[in-house]
N, CA, C and O atoms as a Tinker XYZ file with bonds, in Angstrom:
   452  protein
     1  N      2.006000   14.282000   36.380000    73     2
     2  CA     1.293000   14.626000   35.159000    64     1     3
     3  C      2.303000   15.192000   34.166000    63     2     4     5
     4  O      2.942000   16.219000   34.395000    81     3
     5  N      2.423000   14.412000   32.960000    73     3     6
     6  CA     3.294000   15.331000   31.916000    64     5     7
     7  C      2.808000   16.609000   31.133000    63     6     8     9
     8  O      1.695000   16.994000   30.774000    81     7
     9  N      4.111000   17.122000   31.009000    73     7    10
    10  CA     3.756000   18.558000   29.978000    64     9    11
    11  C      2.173000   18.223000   29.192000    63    10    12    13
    12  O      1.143000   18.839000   29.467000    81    11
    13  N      2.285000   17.034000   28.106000    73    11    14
    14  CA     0.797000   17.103000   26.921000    64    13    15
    15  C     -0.417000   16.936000   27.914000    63    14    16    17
    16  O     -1.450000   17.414000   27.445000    81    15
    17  N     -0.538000   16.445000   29.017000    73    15    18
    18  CA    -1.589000   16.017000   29.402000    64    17    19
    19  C     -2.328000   17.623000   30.261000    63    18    20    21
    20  O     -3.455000   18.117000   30.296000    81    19
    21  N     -1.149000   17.953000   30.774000    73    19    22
    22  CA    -2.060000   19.548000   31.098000    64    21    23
    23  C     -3.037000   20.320000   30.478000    63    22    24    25
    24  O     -3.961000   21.004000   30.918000    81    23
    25  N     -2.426000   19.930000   28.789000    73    23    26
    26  CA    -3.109000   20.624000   27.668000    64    25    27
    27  C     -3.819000   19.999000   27.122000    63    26    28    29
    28  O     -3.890000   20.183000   25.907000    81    27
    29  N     -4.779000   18.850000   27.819000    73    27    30
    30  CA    -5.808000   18.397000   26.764000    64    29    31
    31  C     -5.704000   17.173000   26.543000    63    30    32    33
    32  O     -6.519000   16.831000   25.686000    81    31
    33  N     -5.027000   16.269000   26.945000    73    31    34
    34  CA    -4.471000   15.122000   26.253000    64    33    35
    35  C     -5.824000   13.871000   26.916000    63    34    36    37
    36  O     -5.911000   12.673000   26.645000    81    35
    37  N     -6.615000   14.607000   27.717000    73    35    38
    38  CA    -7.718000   13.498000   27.957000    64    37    39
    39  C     -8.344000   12.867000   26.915000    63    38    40    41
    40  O     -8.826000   11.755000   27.134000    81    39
    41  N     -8.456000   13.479000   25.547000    73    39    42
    42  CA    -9.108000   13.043000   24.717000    64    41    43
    43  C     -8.520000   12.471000   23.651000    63    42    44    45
    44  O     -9.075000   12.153000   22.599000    81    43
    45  N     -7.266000   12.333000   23.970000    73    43    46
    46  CA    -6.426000   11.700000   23.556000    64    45    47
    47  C     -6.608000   10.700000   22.729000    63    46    48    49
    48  O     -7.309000    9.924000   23.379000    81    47
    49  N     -6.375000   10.136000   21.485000    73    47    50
    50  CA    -7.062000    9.332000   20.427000    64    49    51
    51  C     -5.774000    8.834000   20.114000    63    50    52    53
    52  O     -5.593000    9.137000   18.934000    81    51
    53  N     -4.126000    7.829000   20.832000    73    51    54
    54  CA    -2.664000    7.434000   20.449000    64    53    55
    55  C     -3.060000    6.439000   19.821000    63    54    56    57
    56  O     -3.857000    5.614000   20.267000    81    55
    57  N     -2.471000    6.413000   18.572000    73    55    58
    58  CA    -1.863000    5.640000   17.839000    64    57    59
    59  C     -0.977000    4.728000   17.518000    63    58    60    61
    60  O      0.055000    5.394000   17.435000    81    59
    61  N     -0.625000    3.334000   17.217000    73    59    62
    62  CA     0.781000    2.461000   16.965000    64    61    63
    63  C      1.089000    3.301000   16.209000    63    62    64    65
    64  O      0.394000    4.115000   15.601000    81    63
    65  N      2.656000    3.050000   16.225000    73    63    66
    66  CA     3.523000    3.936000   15.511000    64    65    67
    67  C      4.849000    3.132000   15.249000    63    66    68    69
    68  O      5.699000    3.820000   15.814000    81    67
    69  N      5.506000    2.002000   14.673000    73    67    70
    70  CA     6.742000    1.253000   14.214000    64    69    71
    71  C      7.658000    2.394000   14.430000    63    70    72    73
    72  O      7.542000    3.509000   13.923000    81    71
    73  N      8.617000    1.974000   15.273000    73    71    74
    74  CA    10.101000    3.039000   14.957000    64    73    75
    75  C     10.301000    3.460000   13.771000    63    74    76    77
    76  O     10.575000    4.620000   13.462000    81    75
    77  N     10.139000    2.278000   12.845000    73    75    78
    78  CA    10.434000    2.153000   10.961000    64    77    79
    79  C      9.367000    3.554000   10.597000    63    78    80    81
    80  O      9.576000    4.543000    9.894000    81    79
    81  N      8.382000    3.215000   11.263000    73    79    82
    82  CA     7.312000    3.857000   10.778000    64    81    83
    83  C      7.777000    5.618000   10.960000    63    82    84    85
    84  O      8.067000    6.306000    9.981000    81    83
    85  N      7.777000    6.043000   12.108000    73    83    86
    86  CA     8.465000    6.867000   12.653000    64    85    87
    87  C      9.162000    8.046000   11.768000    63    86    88    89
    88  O      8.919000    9.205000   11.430000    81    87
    89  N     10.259000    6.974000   11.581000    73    87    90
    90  CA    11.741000    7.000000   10.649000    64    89    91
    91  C     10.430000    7.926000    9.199000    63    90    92    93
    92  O     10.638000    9.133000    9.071000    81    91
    93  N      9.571000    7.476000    8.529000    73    91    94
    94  CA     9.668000    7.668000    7.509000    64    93    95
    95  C      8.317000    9.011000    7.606000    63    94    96    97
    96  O      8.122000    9.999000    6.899000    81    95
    97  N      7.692000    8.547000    8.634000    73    95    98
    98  CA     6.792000   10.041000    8.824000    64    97    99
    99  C      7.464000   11.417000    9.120000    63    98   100   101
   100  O      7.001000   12.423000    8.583000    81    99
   101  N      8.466000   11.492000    9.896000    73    99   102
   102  CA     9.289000   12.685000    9.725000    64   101   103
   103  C      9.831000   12.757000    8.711000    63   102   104   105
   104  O      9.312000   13.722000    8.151000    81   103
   105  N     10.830000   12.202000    7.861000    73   103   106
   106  CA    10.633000   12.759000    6.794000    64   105   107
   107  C     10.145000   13.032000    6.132000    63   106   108   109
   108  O     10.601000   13.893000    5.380000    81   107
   109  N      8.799000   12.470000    5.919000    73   107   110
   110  CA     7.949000   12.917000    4.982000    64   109   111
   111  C      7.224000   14.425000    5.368000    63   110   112   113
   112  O      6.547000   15.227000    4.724000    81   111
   113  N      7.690000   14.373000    6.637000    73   111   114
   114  CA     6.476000   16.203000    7.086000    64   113   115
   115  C      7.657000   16.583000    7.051000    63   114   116   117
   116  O      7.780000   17.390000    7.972000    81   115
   117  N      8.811000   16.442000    6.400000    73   115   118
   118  CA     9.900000   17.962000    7.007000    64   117   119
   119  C      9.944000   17.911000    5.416000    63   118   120   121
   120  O      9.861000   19.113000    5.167000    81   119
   121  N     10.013000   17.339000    4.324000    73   119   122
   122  CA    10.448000   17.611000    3.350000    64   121   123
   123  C      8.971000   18.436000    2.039000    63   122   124   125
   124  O      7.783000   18.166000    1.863000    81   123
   125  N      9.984000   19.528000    1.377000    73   123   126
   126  CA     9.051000   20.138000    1.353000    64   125   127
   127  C      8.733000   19.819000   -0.423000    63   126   128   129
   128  O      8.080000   20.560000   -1.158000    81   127
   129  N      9.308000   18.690000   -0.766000    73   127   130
   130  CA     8.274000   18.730000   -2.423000    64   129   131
   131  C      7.170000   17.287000   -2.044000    63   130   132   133
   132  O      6.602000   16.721000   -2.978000    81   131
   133  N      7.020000   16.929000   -0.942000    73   131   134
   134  CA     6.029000   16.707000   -0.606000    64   133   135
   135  C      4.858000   16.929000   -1.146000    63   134   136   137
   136  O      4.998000   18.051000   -1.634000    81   135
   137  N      3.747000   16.564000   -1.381000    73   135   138
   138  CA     1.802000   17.466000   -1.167000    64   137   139
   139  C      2.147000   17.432000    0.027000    63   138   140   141
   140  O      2.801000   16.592000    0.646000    81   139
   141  N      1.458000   18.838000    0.486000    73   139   142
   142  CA     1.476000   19.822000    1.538000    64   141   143
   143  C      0.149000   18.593000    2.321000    63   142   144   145
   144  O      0.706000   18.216000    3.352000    81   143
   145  N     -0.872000   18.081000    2.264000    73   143   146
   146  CA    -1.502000   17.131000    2.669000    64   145   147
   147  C     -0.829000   15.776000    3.074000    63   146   148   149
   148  O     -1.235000   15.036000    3.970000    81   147
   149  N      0.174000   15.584000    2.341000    73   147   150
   150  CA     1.230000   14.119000    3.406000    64   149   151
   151  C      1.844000   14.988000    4.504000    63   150   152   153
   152  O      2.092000   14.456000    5.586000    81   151
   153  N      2.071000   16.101000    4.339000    73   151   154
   154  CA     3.109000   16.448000    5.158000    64   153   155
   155  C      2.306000   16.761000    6.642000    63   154   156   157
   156  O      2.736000   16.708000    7.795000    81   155
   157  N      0.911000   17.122000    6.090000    73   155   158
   158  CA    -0.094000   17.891000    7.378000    64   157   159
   159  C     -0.004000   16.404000    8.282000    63   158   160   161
   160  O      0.729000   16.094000    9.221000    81   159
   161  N     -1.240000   15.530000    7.457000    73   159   162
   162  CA    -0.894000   13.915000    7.727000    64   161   163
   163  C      0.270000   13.456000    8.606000    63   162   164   165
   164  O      0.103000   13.089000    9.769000    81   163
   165  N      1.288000   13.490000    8.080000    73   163   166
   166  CA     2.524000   13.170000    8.935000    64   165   167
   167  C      2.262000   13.669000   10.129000    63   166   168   169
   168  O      2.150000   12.818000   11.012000    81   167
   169  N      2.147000   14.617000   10.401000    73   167   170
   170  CA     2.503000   15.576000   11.258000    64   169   171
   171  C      1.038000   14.974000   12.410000    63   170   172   173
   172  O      1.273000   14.370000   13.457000    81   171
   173  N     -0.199000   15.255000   11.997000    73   171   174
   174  CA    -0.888000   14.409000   12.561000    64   173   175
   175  C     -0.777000   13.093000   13.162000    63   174   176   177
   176  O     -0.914000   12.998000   14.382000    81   175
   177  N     -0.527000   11.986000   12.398000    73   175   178
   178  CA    -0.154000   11.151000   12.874000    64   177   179
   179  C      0.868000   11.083000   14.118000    63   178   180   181
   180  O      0.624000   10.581000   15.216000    81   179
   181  N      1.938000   11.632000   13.750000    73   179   182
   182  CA     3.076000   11.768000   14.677000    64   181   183
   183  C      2.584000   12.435000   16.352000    63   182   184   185
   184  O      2.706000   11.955000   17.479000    81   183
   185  N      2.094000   13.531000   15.934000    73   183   186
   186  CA     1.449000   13.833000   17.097000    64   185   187
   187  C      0.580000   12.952000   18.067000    63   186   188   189
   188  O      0.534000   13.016000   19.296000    81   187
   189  N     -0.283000   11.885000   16.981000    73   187   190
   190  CA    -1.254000   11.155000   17.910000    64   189   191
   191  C     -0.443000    9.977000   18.439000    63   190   192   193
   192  O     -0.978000    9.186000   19.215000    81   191
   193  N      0.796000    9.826000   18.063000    73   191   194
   194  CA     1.747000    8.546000   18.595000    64   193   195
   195  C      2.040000    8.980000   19.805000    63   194   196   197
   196  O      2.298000    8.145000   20.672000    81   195
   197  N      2.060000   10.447000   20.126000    73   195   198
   198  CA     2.524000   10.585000   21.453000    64   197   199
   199  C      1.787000   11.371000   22.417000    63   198   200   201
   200  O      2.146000   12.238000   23.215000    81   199
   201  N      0.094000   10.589000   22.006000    73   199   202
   202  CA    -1.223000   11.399000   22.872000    64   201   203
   203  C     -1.749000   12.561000   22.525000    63   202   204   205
   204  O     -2.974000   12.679000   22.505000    81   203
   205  N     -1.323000   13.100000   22.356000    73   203   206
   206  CA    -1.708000   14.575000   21.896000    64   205   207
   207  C     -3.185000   14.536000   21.572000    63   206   208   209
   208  O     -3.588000   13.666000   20.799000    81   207
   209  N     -4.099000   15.489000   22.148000    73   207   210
   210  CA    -5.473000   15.467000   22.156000    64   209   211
   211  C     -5.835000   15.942000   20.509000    63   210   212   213
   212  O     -5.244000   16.760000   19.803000    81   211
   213  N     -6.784000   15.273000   20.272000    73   211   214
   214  CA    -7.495000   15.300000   18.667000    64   213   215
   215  C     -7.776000   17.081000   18.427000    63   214   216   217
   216  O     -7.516000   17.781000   17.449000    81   215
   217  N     -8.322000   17.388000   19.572000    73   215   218
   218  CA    -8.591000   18.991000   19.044000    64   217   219
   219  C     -7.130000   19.912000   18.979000    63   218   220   221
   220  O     -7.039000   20.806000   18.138000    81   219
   221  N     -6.203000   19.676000   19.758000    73   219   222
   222  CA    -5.142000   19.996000   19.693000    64   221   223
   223  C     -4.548000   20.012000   18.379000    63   222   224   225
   224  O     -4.271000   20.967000   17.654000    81   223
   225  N     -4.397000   18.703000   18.202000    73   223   226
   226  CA    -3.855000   18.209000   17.054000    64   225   227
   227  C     -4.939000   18.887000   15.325000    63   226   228   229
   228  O     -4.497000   18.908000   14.177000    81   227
   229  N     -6.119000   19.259000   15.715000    73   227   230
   230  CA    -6.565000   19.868000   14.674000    64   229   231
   231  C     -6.211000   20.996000   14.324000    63   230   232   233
   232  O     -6.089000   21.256000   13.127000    81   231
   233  N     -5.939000   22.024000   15.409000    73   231   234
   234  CA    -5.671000   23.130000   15.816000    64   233   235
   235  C     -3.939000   23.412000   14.956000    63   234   236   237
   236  O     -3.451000   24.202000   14.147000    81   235
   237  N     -3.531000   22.271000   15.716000    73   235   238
   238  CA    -2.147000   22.543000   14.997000    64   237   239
   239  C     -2.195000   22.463000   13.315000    63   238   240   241
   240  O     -1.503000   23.274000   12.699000    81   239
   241  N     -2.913000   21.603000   12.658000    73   239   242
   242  CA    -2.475000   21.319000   10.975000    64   241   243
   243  C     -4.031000   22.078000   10.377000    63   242   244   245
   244  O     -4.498000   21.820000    9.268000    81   243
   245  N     -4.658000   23.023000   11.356000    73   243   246
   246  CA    -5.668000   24.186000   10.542000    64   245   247
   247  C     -6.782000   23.039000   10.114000    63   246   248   249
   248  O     -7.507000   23.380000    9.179000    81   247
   249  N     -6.985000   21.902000   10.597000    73   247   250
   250  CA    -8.313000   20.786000   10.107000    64   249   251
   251  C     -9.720000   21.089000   10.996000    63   250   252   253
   252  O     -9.868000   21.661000   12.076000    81   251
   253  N    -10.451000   20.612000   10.300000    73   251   254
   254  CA   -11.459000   20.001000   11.854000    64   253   255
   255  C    -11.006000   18.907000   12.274000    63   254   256   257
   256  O    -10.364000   18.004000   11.737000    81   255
   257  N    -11.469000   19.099000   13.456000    73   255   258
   258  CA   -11.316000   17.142000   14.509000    64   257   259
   259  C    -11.488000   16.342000   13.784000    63   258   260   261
   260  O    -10.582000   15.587000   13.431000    81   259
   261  N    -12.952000   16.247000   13.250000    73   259   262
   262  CA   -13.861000   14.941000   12.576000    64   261   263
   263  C    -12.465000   14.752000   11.908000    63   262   264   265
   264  O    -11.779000   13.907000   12.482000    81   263
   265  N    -11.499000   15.752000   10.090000    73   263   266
   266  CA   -10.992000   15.156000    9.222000    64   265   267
   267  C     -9.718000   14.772000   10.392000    63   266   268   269
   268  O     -9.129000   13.768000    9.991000    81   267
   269  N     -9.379000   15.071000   11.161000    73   267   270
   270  CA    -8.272000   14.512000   11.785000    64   269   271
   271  C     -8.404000   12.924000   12.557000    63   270   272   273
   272  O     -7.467000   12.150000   12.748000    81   271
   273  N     -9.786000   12.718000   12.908000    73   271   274
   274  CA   -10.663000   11.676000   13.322000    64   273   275
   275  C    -10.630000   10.730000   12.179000    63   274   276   277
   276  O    -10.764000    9.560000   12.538000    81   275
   277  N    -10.520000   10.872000   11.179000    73   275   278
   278  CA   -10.676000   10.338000   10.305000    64   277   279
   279  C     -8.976000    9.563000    9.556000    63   278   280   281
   280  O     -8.627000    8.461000    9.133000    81   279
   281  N     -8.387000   10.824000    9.733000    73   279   282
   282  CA    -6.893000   10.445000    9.518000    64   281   283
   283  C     -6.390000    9.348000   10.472000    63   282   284   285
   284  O     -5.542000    8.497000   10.201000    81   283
   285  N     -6.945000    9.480000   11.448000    73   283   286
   286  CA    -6.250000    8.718000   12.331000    64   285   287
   287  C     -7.412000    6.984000   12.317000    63   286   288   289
   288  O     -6.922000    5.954000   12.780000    81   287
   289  N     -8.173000    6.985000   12.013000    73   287   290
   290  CA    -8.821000    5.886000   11.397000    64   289   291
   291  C     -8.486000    5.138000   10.173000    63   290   292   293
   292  O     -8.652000    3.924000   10.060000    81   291
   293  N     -7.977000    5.961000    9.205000    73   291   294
   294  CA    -7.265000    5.233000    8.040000    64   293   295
   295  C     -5.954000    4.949000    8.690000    63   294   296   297
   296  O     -5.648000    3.804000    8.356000    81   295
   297  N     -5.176000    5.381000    9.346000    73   295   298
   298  CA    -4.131000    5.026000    9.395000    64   297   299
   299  C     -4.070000    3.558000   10.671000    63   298   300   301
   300  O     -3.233000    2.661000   10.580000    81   299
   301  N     -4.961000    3.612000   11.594000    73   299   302
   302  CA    -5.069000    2.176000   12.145000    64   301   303
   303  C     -5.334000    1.109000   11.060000    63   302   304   305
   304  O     -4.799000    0.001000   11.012000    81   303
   305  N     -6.448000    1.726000   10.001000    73   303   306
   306  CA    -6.475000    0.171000    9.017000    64   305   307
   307  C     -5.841000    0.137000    8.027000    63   306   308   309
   308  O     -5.753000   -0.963000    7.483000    81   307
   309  N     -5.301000    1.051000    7.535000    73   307   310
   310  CA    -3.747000    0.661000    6.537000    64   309   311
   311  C     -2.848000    1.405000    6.427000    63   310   312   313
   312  O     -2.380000    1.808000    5.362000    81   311
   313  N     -2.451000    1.713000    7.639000    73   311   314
   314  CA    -0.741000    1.950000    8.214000    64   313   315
   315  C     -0.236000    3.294000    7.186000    63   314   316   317
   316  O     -0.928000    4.269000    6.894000    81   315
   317  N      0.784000    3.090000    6.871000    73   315   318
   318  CA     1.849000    3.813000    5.761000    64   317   319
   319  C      1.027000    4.173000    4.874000    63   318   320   321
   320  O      0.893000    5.394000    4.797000    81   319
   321  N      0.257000    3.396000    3.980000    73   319   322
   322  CA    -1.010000    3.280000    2.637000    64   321   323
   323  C     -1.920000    5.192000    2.852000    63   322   324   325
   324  O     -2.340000    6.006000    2.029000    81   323
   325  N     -1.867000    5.174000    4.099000    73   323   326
   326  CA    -3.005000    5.807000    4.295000    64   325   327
   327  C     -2.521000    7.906000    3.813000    63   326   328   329
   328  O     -3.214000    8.845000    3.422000    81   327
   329  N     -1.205000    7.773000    4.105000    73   327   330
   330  CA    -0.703000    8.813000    3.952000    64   329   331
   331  C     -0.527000    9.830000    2.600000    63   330   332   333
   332  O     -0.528000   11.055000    2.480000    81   331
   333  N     -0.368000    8.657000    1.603000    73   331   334
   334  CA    -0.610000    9.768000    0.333000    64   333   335
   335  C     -1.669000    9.535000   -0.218000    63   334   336   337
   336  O     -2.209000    8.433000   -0.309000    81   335
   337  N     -2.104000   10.696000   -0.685000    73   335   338
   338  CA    -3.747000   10.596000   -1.136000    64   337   339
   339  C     -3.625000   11.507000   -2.713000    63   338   340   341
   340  O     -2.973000   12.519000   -2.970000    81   339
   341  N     -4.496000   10.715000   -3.552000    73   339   342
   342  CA    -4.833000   11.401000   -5.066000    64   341   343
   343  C     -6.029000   12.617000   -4.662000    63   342   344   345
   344  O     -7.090000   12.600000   -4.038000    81   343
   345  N     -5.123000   13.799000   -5.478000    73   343   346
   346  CA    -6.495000   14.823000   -5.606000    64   345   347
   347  C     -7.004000   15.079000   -6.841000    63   346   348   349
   348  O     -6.116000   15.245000   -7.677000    81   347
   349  N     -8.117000   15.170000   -7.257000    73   347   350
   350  CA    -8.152000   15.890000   -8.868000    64   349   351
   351  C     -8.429000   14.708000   -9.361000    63   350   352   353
   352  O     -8.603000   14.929000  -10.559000    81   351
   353  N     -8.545000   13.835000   -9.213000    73   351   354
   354  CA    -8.278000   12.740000  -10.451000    64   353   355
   355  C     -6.856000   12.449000  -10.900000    63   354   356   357
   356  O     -6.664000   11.966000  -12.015000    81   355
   357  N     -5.580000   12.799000   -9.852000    73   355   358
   358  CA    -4.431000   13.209000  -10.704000    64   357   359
   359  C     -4.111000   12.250000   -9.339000    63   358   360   361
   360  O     -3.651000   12.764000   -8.319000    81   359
   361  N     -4.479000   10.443000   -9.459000    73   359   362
   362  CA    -3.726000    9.591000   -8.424000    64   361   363
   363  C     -2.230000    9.484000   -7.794000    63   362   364   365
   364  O     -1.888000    8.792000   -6.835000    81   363
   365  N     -1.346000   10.439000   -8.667000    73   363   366
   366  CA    -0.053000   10.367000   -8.402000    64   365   367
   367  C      0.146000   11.718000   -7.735000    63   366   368   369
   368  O      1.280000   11.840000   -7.270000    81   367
   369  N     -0.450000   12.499000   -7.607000    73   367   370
   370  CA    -0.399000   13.884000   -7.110000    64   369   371
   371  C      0.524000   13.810000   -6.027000    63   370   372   373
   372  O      1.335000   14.710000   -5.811000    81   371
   373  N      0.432000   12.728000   -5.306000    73   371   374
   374  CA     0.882000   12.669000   -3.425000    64   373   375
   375  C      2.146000   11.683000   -3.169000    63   374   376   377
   376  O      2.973000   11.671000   -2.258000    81   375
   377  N      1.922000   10.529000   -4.780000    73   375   378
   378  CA     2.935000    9.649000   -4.486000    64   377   379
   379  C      4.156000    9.670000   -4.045000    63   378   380   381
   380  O      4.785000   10.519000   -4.676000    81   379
   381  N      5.099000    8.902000   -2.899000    73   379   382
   382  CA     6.785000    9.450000   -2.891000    64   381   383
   383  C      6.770000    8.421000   -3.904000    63   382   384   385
   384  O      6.095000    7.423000   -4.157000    81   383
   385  N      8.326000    9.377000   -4.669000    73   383   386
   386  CA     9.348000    8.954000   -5.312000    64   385   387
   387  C      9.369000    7.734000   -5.335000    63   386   388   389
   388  O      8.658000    7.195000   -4.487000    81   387
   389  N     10.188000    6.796000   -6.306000    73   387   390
   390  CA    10.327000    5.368000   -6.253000    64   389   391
   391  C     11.642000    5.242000   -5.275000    63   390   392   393
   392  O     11.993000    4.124000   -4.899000    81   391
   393  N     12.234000    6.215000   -4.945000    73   391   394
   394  CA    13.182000    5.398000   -3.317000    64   393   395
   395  C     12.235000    5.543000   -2.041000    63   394   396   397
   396  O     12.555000    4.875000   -1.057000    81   395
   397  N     11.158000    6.310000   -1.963000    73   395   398
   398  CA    10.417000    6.350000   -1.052000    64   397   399
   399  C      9.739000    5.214000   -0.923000    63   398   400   401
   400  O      9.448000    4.531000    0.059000    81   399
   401  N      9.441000    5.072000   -2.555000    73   399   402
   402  CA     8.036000    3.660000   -2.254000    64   401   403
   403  C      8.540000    2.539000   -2.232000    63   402   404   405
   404  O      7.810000    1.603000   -1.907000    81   403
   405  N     10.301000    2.220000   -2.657000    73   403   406
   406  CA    11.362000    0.831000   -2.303000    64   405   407
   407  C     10.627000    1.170000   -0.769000    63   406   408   409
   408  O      9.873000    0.364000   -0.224000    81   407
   409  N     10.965000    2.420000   -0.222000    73   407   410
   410  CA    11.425000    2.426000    1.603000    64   409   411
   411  C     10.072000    1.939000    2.218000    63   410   412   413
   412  O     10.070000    1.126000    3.143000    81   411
   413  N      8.834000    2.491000    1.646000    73   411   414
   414  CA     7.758000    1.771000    2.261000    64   413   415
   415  C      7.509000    0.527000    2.558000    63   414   416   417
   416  O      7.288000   -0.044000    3.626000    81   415
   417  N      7.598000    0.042000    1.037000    73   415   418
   418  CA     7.706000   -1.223000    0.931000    64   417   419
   419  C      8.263000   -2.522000    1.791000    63   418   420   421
   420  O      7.918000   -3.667000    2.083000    81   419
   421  N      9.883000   -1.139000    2.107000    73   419   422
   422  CA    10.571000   -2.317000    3.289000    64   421   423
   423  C     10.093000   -2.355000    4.702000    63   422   424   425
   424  O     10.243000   -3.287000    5.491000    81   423
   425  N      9.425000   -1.077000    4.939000    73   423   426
   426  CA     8.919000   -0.707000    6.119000    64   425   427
   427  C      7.717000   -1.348000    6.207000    63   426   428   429
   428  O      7.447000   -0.984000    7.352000    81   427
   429  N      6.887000   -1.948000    5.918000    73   427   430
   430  CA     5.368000   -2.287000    5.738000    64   429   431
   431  C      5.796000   -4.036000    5.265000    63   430   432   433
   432  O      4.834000   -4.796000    5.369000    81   431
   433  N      6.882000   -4.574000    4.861000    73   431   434
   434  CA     7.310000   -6.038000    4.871000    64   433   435
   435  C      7.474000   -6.471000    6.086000    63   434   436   437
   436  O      6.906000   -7.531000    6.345000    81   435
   437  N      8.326000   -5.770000    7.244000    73   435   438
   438  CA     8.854000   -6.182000    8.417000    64   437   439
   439  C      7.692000   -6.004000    9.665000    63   438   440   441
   440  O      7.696000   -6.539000   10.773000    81   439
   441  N      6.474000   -4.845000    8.945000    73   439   442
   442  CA     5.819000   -4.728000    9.767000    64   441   443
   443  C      4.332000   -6.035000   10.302000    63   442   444   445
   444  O      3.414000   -6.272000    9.517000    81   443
   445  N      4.391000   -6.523000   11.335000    73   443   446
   446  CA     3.624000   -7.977000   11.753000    64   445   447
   447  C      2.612000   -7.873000   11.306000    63   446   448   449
   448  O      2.050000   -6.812000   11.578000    81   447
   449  N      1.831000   -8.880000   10.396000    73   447   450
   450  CA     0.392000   -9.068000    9.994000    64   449   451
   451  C     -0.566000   -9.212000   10.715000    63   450   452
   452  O     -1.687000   -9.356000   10.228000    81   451
């Protein structure tokens, strides 16, 4: 039995996760002019790539389950897309940078239809 599974990991809700993909979710949760919401996101996600139980994983980024349930549902149906989000009416609030959104771009080309 591994370390996560002692702690919960039955309910475990893992995620695909592209190496590429990977690559660009840590940076996006370590860097901090980020929205503090990609970075939670990231961090979510990342966690569910490697089992980590949904309540766990709420616990850690201060959510309920359900919105973490939910994160992890947008991100099965549109990958990378799902991570920055408009608040306010202010759609760019969350956007990365235009070397971020070249990097998506390349990351989400290579990734299989």
């Amino acid at each position: 039995m591994d370390f996560l599974c002692r702690f919960g990991c039955g309910g475990g809700v893992q995620v695909g996760v592209a190496p590429e993909e990977t690559a660009v979710l840590t940076r996006w949760r370590k860097r901090s002019d980020n929205h503090v919401l990609v970075r939670i996101k990231a961090e979510a996600i990342l966690h569910a790539s490697r089992g980590v139980d949904v309540g766990i994983i709420a616990e850690m980024v201060k959510r309920a389950e359900r919105t973490v349930q939910e994160w992890l549902a947008d991100w099965r149906d549109t990958r990378m897309c799902s991570v920055p989000a408009g608040h306010a009416g202010n759609q760019n609030a969350a956007e990365p940078a235009r070397a971020r959104k070249q990097e998506l771009k390349a990351v989400l080309a290579r990734w299989p239809r």
